[in-house]
Amino acid sequence: MSRALIPLVLLVAACGPRPALERGAELFGDPAFAASPSNVFSCATCHEVTAAPRAGNRPPGFTLHNAAARPTYWGGAFETLLDAVNECYVEYMRGHALSPDNTDGRALRVYLQSITPDKAAPSLPLTTVTTILDVPNGDPAAGEATWRGACSRCHGEIHTGKGRLGPRISIVPDETLKTFGTDPLKGARPITIEKIRHGKYFGISGNMAPYSLEALTDGEVGGILAYLGL
Ligand code: HEC
Ligand code: HEC
């Protein structure tokens, strides 16, 4: 083969499916995928990609293993994978909605298809807690484990925020107590329950994701409250 042919061969290889897959996998774990300088989340912050999640890991989103084969998403709210992804990309990562022909969006789709071994997979039930009711405090040791699996990925350590994803992530529970006080009806305790259940929705701002009943039970939320001393 002449030397002149080599760049052509490389160019052809670069257009094949493998680089799109690699690029998609890279985007999945990269907060810079959403161009917003304030974004610190990647898809991997909130989603696992394997059939069985790592022990103790409690992200707010479901595993995306088989996601490309599900007929609906977000408990039936969205019918296409792109709409389901854009909800996260825009609302949590502050990106601009990906269009169907966006190159990065297509690479991400190739990656999501690569972690979808089955031809068909069921939609996953998603139960949103609409009305916030108090939950009894649970066991603080269990609550600590739940905090480590669910919350510390973003918030780091309680009281200090050590290891948190960035300065915009609240130091829990201290900042919440400082802002809202200890009133049983309007203070840090009900605010924390509401934040866990509603995230940024239901008129609450910010960009934290909500936890459905499938993601955390009320008993687990009660454990977190006990661990936080609320
Ligand atoms: C801040 C956390 C967060 C981030 C970041 C995030 N998601 Fe999500 N995502 C969620 C939550 C919460 C849901 C709702 C529960 C669910 O359906 O998994 C969800 C739902 C989804 C769904 C629907 C799953 C289903 O079957 O209902 C898909 C697909 C998805 N996300 C893909 C992505 C991709 C791809 C990215 C990165 C571009 C991303 N998400 C980033 C939290 C997040
Ligand atoms: C994907 C990252 C992420 C995860 C996971 C997460 N949070 Fe948050 N949380 C945030 C961000 C960002 C803020 C600040 C912006 C906002 O209010 O949405 C916040 C704010 C809060 C606040 C409000 C603090 C205040 O004083 O206003 C509370 C309380 C809270 N989180 C508790 C939790 C608990 C408890 C968990 C685990 C069940 C958790 N968070 C999981 C990102 C996260």
Short mmCIF file of N, CA and C in Angstrom, two decimals, residues 113-206:
data_model
loop_
_atom_site.label_atom_id
_atom_site.label_comp_id
_atom_site.label_asym_id
_atom_site.label_seq_id
_atom_site.Cartn_x
_atom_site.Cartn_y
_atom_site.Cartn_z
N GLN A 113 -27.86 2.29 22.69
CA GLN A 113 -28.25 1.05 22.00
C GLN A 113 -27.27 -0.08 22.34
N SER A 114 -26.00 0.28 22.55
CA SER A 114 -25.00 -0.75 22.86
C SER A 114 -25.22 -1.37 24.24
N ILE A 115 -25.92 -0.64 25.13
CA ILE A 115 -26.21 -1.21 26.45
C ILE A 115 -27.65 -1.73 26.51
N THR A 116 -28.22 -1.96 25.32
CA THR A 116 -29.58 -2.51 25.19
C THR A 116 -29.50 -3.85 24.47
N PRO A 117 -29.20 -4.95 25.20
CA PRO A 117 -29.04 -6.23 24.53
C PRO A 117 -30.38 -6.84 24.08
N ASP A 118 -31.49 -6.49 24.75
CA ASP A 118 -32.76 -7.14 24.43
C ASP A 118 -33.53 -6.35 23.37
N LYS A 119 -34.37 -7.10 22.59
CA LYS A 119 -35.16 -6.45 21.53
C LYS A 119 -36.30 -5.65 22.10
N ALA A 120 -36.90 -6.16 23.19
CA ALA A 120 -38.00 -5.45 23.84
C ALA A 120 -37.77 -5.48 25.34
N ALA A 121 -38.14 -4.40 26.01
CA ALA A 121 -38.00 -4.34 27.46
C ALA A 121 -39.19 -3.54 28.00
N PRO A 122 -39.69 -3.88 29.19
CA PRO A 122 -40.86 -3.17 29.71
C PRO A 122 -40.55 -1.74 30.13
N SER A 123 -41.58 -0.88 30.05
CA SER A 123 -41.45 0.45 30.65
C SER A 123 -41.35 0.27 32.16
N LEU A 124 -40.64 1.17 32.81
CA LEU A 124 -40.49 1.05 34.26
C LEU A 124 -41.49 1.96 34.97
N PRO A 125 -42.14 1.44 36.03
CA PRO A 125 -43.10 2.30 36.74
C PRO A 125 -42.38 3.40 37.52
N LEU A 126 -42.96 4.57 37.50
CA LEU A 126 -42.36 5.72 38.19
C LEU A 126 -43.46 6.38 39.01
N THR A 127 -43.35 6.29 40.35
CA THR A 127 -44.40 6.84 41.21
C THR A 127 -43.89 8.11 41.88
N THR A 128 -44.44 9.22 41.43
CA THR A 128 -44.06 10.52 41.99
C THR A 128 -44.88 10.77 43.25
N VAL A 129 -44.22 11.27 44.30
CA VAL A 129 -44.96 11.66 45.50
C VAL A 129 -45.43 13.09 45.29
N THR A 130 -46.73 13.26 45.10
CA THR A 130 -47.26 14.59 44.79
C THR A 130 -47.42 15.41 46.06
N THR A 131 -48.17 14.86 47.02
CA THR A 131 -48.41 15.57 48.27
C THR A 131 -47.35 15.17 49.29
N ILE A 132 -46.68 16.16 49.83
CA ILE A 132 -45.61 15.87 50.79
C ILE A 132 -46.21 15.70 52.19
N LEU A 133 -46.05 14.52 52.75
CA LEU A 133 -46.50 14.26 54.11
C LEU A 133 -45.27 13.95 54.96
N ASP A 134 -45.39 14.21 56.26
CA ASP A 134 -44.26 13.90 57.14
C ASP A 134 -44.04 12.38 57.16
N VAL A 135 -42.81 11.97 57.35
CA VAL A 135 -42.52 10.53 57.50
C VAL A 135 -41.81 10.37 58.85
N PRO A 136 -42.05 9.27 59.56
CA PRO A 136 -41.37 9.11 60.84
C PRO A 136 -39.87 8.91 60.66
N ASN A 137 -39.10 9.41 61.61
CA ASN A 137 -37.65 9.20 61.54
C ASN A 137 -37.32 7.72 61.64
N GLY A 138 -36.34 7.29 60.87
CA GLY A 138 -35.91 5.89 60.88
C GLY A 138 -34.64 5.73 61.68
N ASP A 139 -33.88 4.72 61.28
CA ASP A 139 -32.63 4.38 61.97
C ASP A 139 -31.49 5.18 61.34
N PRO A 140 -30.75 5.96 62.18
CA PRO A 140 -29.70 6.81 61.60
C PRO A 140 -28.58 6.04 60.89
N ALA A 141 -28.29 4.82 61.35
CA ALA A 141 -27.20 4.06 60.70
C ALA A 141 -27.65 3.63 59.29
N ALA A 142 -28.92 3.20 59.19
CA ALA A 142 -29.44 2.86 57.86
C ALA A 142 -29.49 4.12 57.01
N GLY A 143 -29.86 5.24 57.64
CA GLY A 143 -29.92 6.52 56.94
C GLY A 143 -28.57 6.96 56.40
N GLU A 144 -27.53 6.67 57.16
CA GLU A 144 -26.18 7.03 56.69
C GLU A 144 -25.85 6.24 55.42
N ALA A 145 -26.19 4.94 55.44
CA ALA A 145 -25.92 4.12 54.26
C ALA A 145 -26.71 4.64 53.05
N THR A 146 -27.96 5.03 53.29
CA THR A 146 -28.77 5.55 52.18
C THR A 146 -28.19 6.87 51.69
N TRP A 147 -27.77 7.72 52.61
CA TRP A 147 -27.15 8.99 52.22
C TRP A 147 -25.93 8.72 51.33
N ARG A 148 -25.10 7.75 51.75
CA ARG A 148 -23.88 7.45 50.97
C ARG A 148 -24.22 6.92 49.58
N GLY A 149 -25.28 6.12 49.50
CA GLY A 149 -25.65 5.56 48.20
C GLY A 149 -26.38 6.55 47.31
N ALA A 150 -27.18 7.44 47.94
CA ALA A 150 -28.07 8.30 47.15
C ALA A 150 -27.59 9.74 47.04
N CYS A 151 -27.18 10.35 48.13
CA CYS A 151 -27.01 11.80 48.19
C CYS A 151 -25.56 12.26 48.11
N SER A 152 -24.64 11.47 48.68
CA SER A 152 -23.27 11.98 48.80
C SER A 152 -22.59 12.11 47.44
N ARG A 153 -23.08 11.42 46.41
CA ARG A 153 -22.51 11.55 45.06
C ARG A 153 -22.49 13.02 44.64
N CYS A 154 -23.46 13.80 45.10
CA CYS A 154 -23.53 15.23 44.78
C CYS A 154 -23.19 16.10 45.97
N HIS A 155 -23.73 15.76 47.14
CA HIS A 155 -23.60 16.64 48.31
C HIS A 155 -22.33 16.40 49.11
N GLY A 156 -21.63 15.30 48.92
CA GLY A 156 -20.45 14.99 49.73
C GLY A 156 -20.85 14.66 51.16
N GLU A 157 -20.00 15.04 52.12
CA GLU A 157 -20.26 14.74 53.53
C GLU A 157 -21.29 15.70 54.10
N ILE A 158 -22.10 15.23 55.07
CA ILE A 158 -23.02 16.15 55.73
C ILE A 158 -22.22 17.11 56.62
N HIS A 159 -22.78 18.24 56.89
CA HIS A 159 -22.21 19.33 57.72
C HIS A 159 -21.06 20.11 57.07
N THR A 160 -20.25 19.45 56.25
CA THR A 160 -19.09 20.15 55.67
C THR A 160 -19.17 20.26 54.14
N GLY A 161 -19.89 19.34 53.51
CA GLY A 161 -19.94 19.33 52.05
C GLY A 161 -18.66 18.79 51.43
N LYS A 162 -17.76 18.25 52.27
CA LYS A 162 -16.49 17.72 51.76
C LYS A 162 -16.75 16.69 50.66
N GLY A 163 -16.14 16.90 49.50
CA GLY A 163 -16.30 15.97 48.39
C GLY A 163 -17.50 16.27 47.50
N ARG A 164 -18.23 17.36 47.78
CA ARG A 164 -19.42 17.65 46.94
C ARG A 164 -18.99 18.04 45.53
N LEU A 165 -19.94 17.99 44.61
CA LEU A 165 -19.62 18.21 43.20
C LEU A 165 -19.27 19.66 42.86
N GLY A 166 -19.59 20.58 43.73
CA GLY A 166 -19.25 21.98 43.43
C GLY A 166 -19.91 22.90 44.43
N PRO A 167 -19.51 24.18 44.41
CA PRO A 167 -20.00 25.13 45.41
C PRO A 167 -21.50 25.42 45.32
N ARG A 168 -22.14 25.08 44.20
CA ARG A 168 -23.58 25.33 44.09
C ARG A 168 -24.40 24.23 44.76
N ILE A 169 -23.75 23.18 45.19
CA ILE A 169 -24.48 22.10 45.84
C ILE A 169 -24.56 22.41 47.34
N SER A 170 -25.79 22.45 47.86
CA SER A 170 -26.01 22.86 49.25
C SER A 170 -25.28 21.96 50.25
N ILE A 171 -24.83 22.57 51.34
CA ILE A 171 -24.28 21.79 52.46
C ILE A 171 -25.44 21.42 53.36
N VAL A 172 -25.71 20.13 53.43
CA VAL A 172 -26.88 19.61 54.12
C VAL A 172 -26.45 18.99 55.45
N PRO A 173 -27.20 19.19 56.56
CA PRO A 173 -28.42 19.99 56.64
C PRO A 173 -28.17 21.44 57.05
N ASP A 174 -26.89 21.82 57.26
CA ASP A 174 -26.58 23.11 57.90
C ASP A 174 -27.16 24.31 57.15
N GLU A 175 -26.97 24.35 55.83
CA GLU A 175 -27.47 25.51 55.09
C GLU A 175 -29.00 25.55 55.10
N THR A 176 -29.60 24.37 55.08
CA THR A 176 -31.07 24.31 55.08
C THR A 176 -31.61 24.79 56.43
N LEU A 177 -30.94 24.38 57.51
CA LEU A 177 -31.35 24.83 58.85
C LEU A 177 -31.18 26.34 58.96
N LYS A 178 -30.09 26.85 58.40
CA LYS A 178 -29.82 28.29 58.48
C LYS A 178 -30.90 29.08 57.74
N THR A 179 -31.30 28.60 56.57
CA THR A 179 -32.28 29.32 55.77
C THR A 179 -33.70 29.13 56.30
N PHE A 180 -34.04 27.91 56.70
CA PHE A 180 -35.46 27.61 56.98
C PHE A 180 -35.77 27.38 58.45
N GLY A 181 -34.75 27.24 59.30
CA GLY A 181 -35.00 27.06 60.72
C GLY A 181 -35.58 25.69 61.05
N THR A 182 -36.17 25.59 62.23
CA THR A 182 -36.59 24.28 62.73
C THR A 182 -38.11 24.14 62.87
N ASP A 183 -38.86 25.07 62.31
CA ASP A 183 -40.32 24.98 62.38
C ASP A 183 -40.78 23.63 61.82
N PRO A 184 -41.62 22.88 62.59
CA PRO A 184 -42.01 21.55 62.11
C PRO A 184 -42.82 21.58 60.81
N LEU A 185 -43.47 22.72 60.52
CA LEU A 185 -44.30 22.77 59.30
C LEU A 185 -43.62 23.44 58.12
N LYS A 186 -42.65 24.35 58.39
CA LYS A 186 -42.03 25.10 57.29
C LYS A 186 -40.50 25.05 57.34
N GLY A 187 -39.95 24.34 58.31
CA GLY A 187 -38.51 24.36 58.53
C GLY A 187 -37.73 23.34 57.71
N ALA A 188 -36.48 23.11 58.12
CA ALA A 188 -35.55 22.27 57.36
C ALA A 188 -36.06 20.83 57.16
N ARG A 189 -36.81 20.33 58.15
CA ARG A 189 -37.28 18.94 58.02
C ARG A 189 -38.28 18.77 56.86
N PRO A 190 -39.41 19.51 56.87
CA PRO A 190 -40.31 19.35 55.72
C PRO A 190 -39.68 19.80 54.40
N ILE A 191 -38.80 20.81 54.45
CA ILE A 191 -38.13 21.26 53.22
C ILE A 191 -37.27 20.13 52.64
N THR A 192 -36.60 19.39 53.52
CA THR A 192 -35.73 18.29 53.05
C THR A 192 -36.57 17.16 52.45
N ILE A 193 -37.69 16.83 53.11
CA ILE A 193 -38.55 15.77 52.54
C ILE A 193 -39.04 16.22 51.16
N GLU A 194 -39.47 17.47 51.09
CA GLU A 194 -40.01 17.97 49.81
C GLU A 194 -38.93 18.00 48.74
N LYS A 195 -37.72 18.41 49.10
CA LYS A 195 -36.63 18.47 48.12
C LYS A 195 -36.33 17.06 47.59
N ILE A 196 -36.30 16.08 48.47
CA ILE A 196 -36.01 14.71 48.03
C ILE A 196 -37.11 14.25 47.06
N ARG A 197 -38.36 14.52 47.38
CA ARG A 197 -39.46 14.01 46.57
C ARG A 197 -39.73 14.82 45.30
N HIS A 198 -39.49 16.13 45.37
CA HIS A 198 -39.85 16.98 44.22
C HIS A 198 -38.65 17.51 43.44
N GLY A 199 -37.46 17.45 44.02
CA GLY A 199 -36.28 17.94 43.29
C GLY A 199 -36.47 19.38 42.89
N LYS A 200 -36.45 19.63 41.57
CA LYS A 200 -36.62 21.00 41.07
C LYS A 200 -38.06 21.27 40.62
N TYR A 201 -38.92 20.25 40.68
CA TYR A 201 -40.27 20.40 40.13
C TYR A 201 -41.27 20.92 41.18
N PHE A 202 -42.51 20.97 40.81
CA PHE A 202 -43.60 21.43 41.70
C PHE A 202 -43.32 22.85 42.23
N GLY A 203 -42.78 23.70 41.37
CA GLY A 203 -42.56 25.09 41.76
C GLY A 203 -41.30 25.32 42.59
N ILE A 204 -40.55 24.27 42.84
CA ILE A 204 -39.28 24.42 43.57
C ILE A 204 -38.21 24.60 42.51
N SER A 205 -37.28 25.49 42.74
CA SER A 205 -36.30 25.72 41.67
C SER A 205 -35.04 24.89 41.89
N GLY A 206 -33.98 25.25 41.20
CA GLY A 206 -32.72 24.52 41.31
C GLY A 206 -32.60 23.48 40.20
#
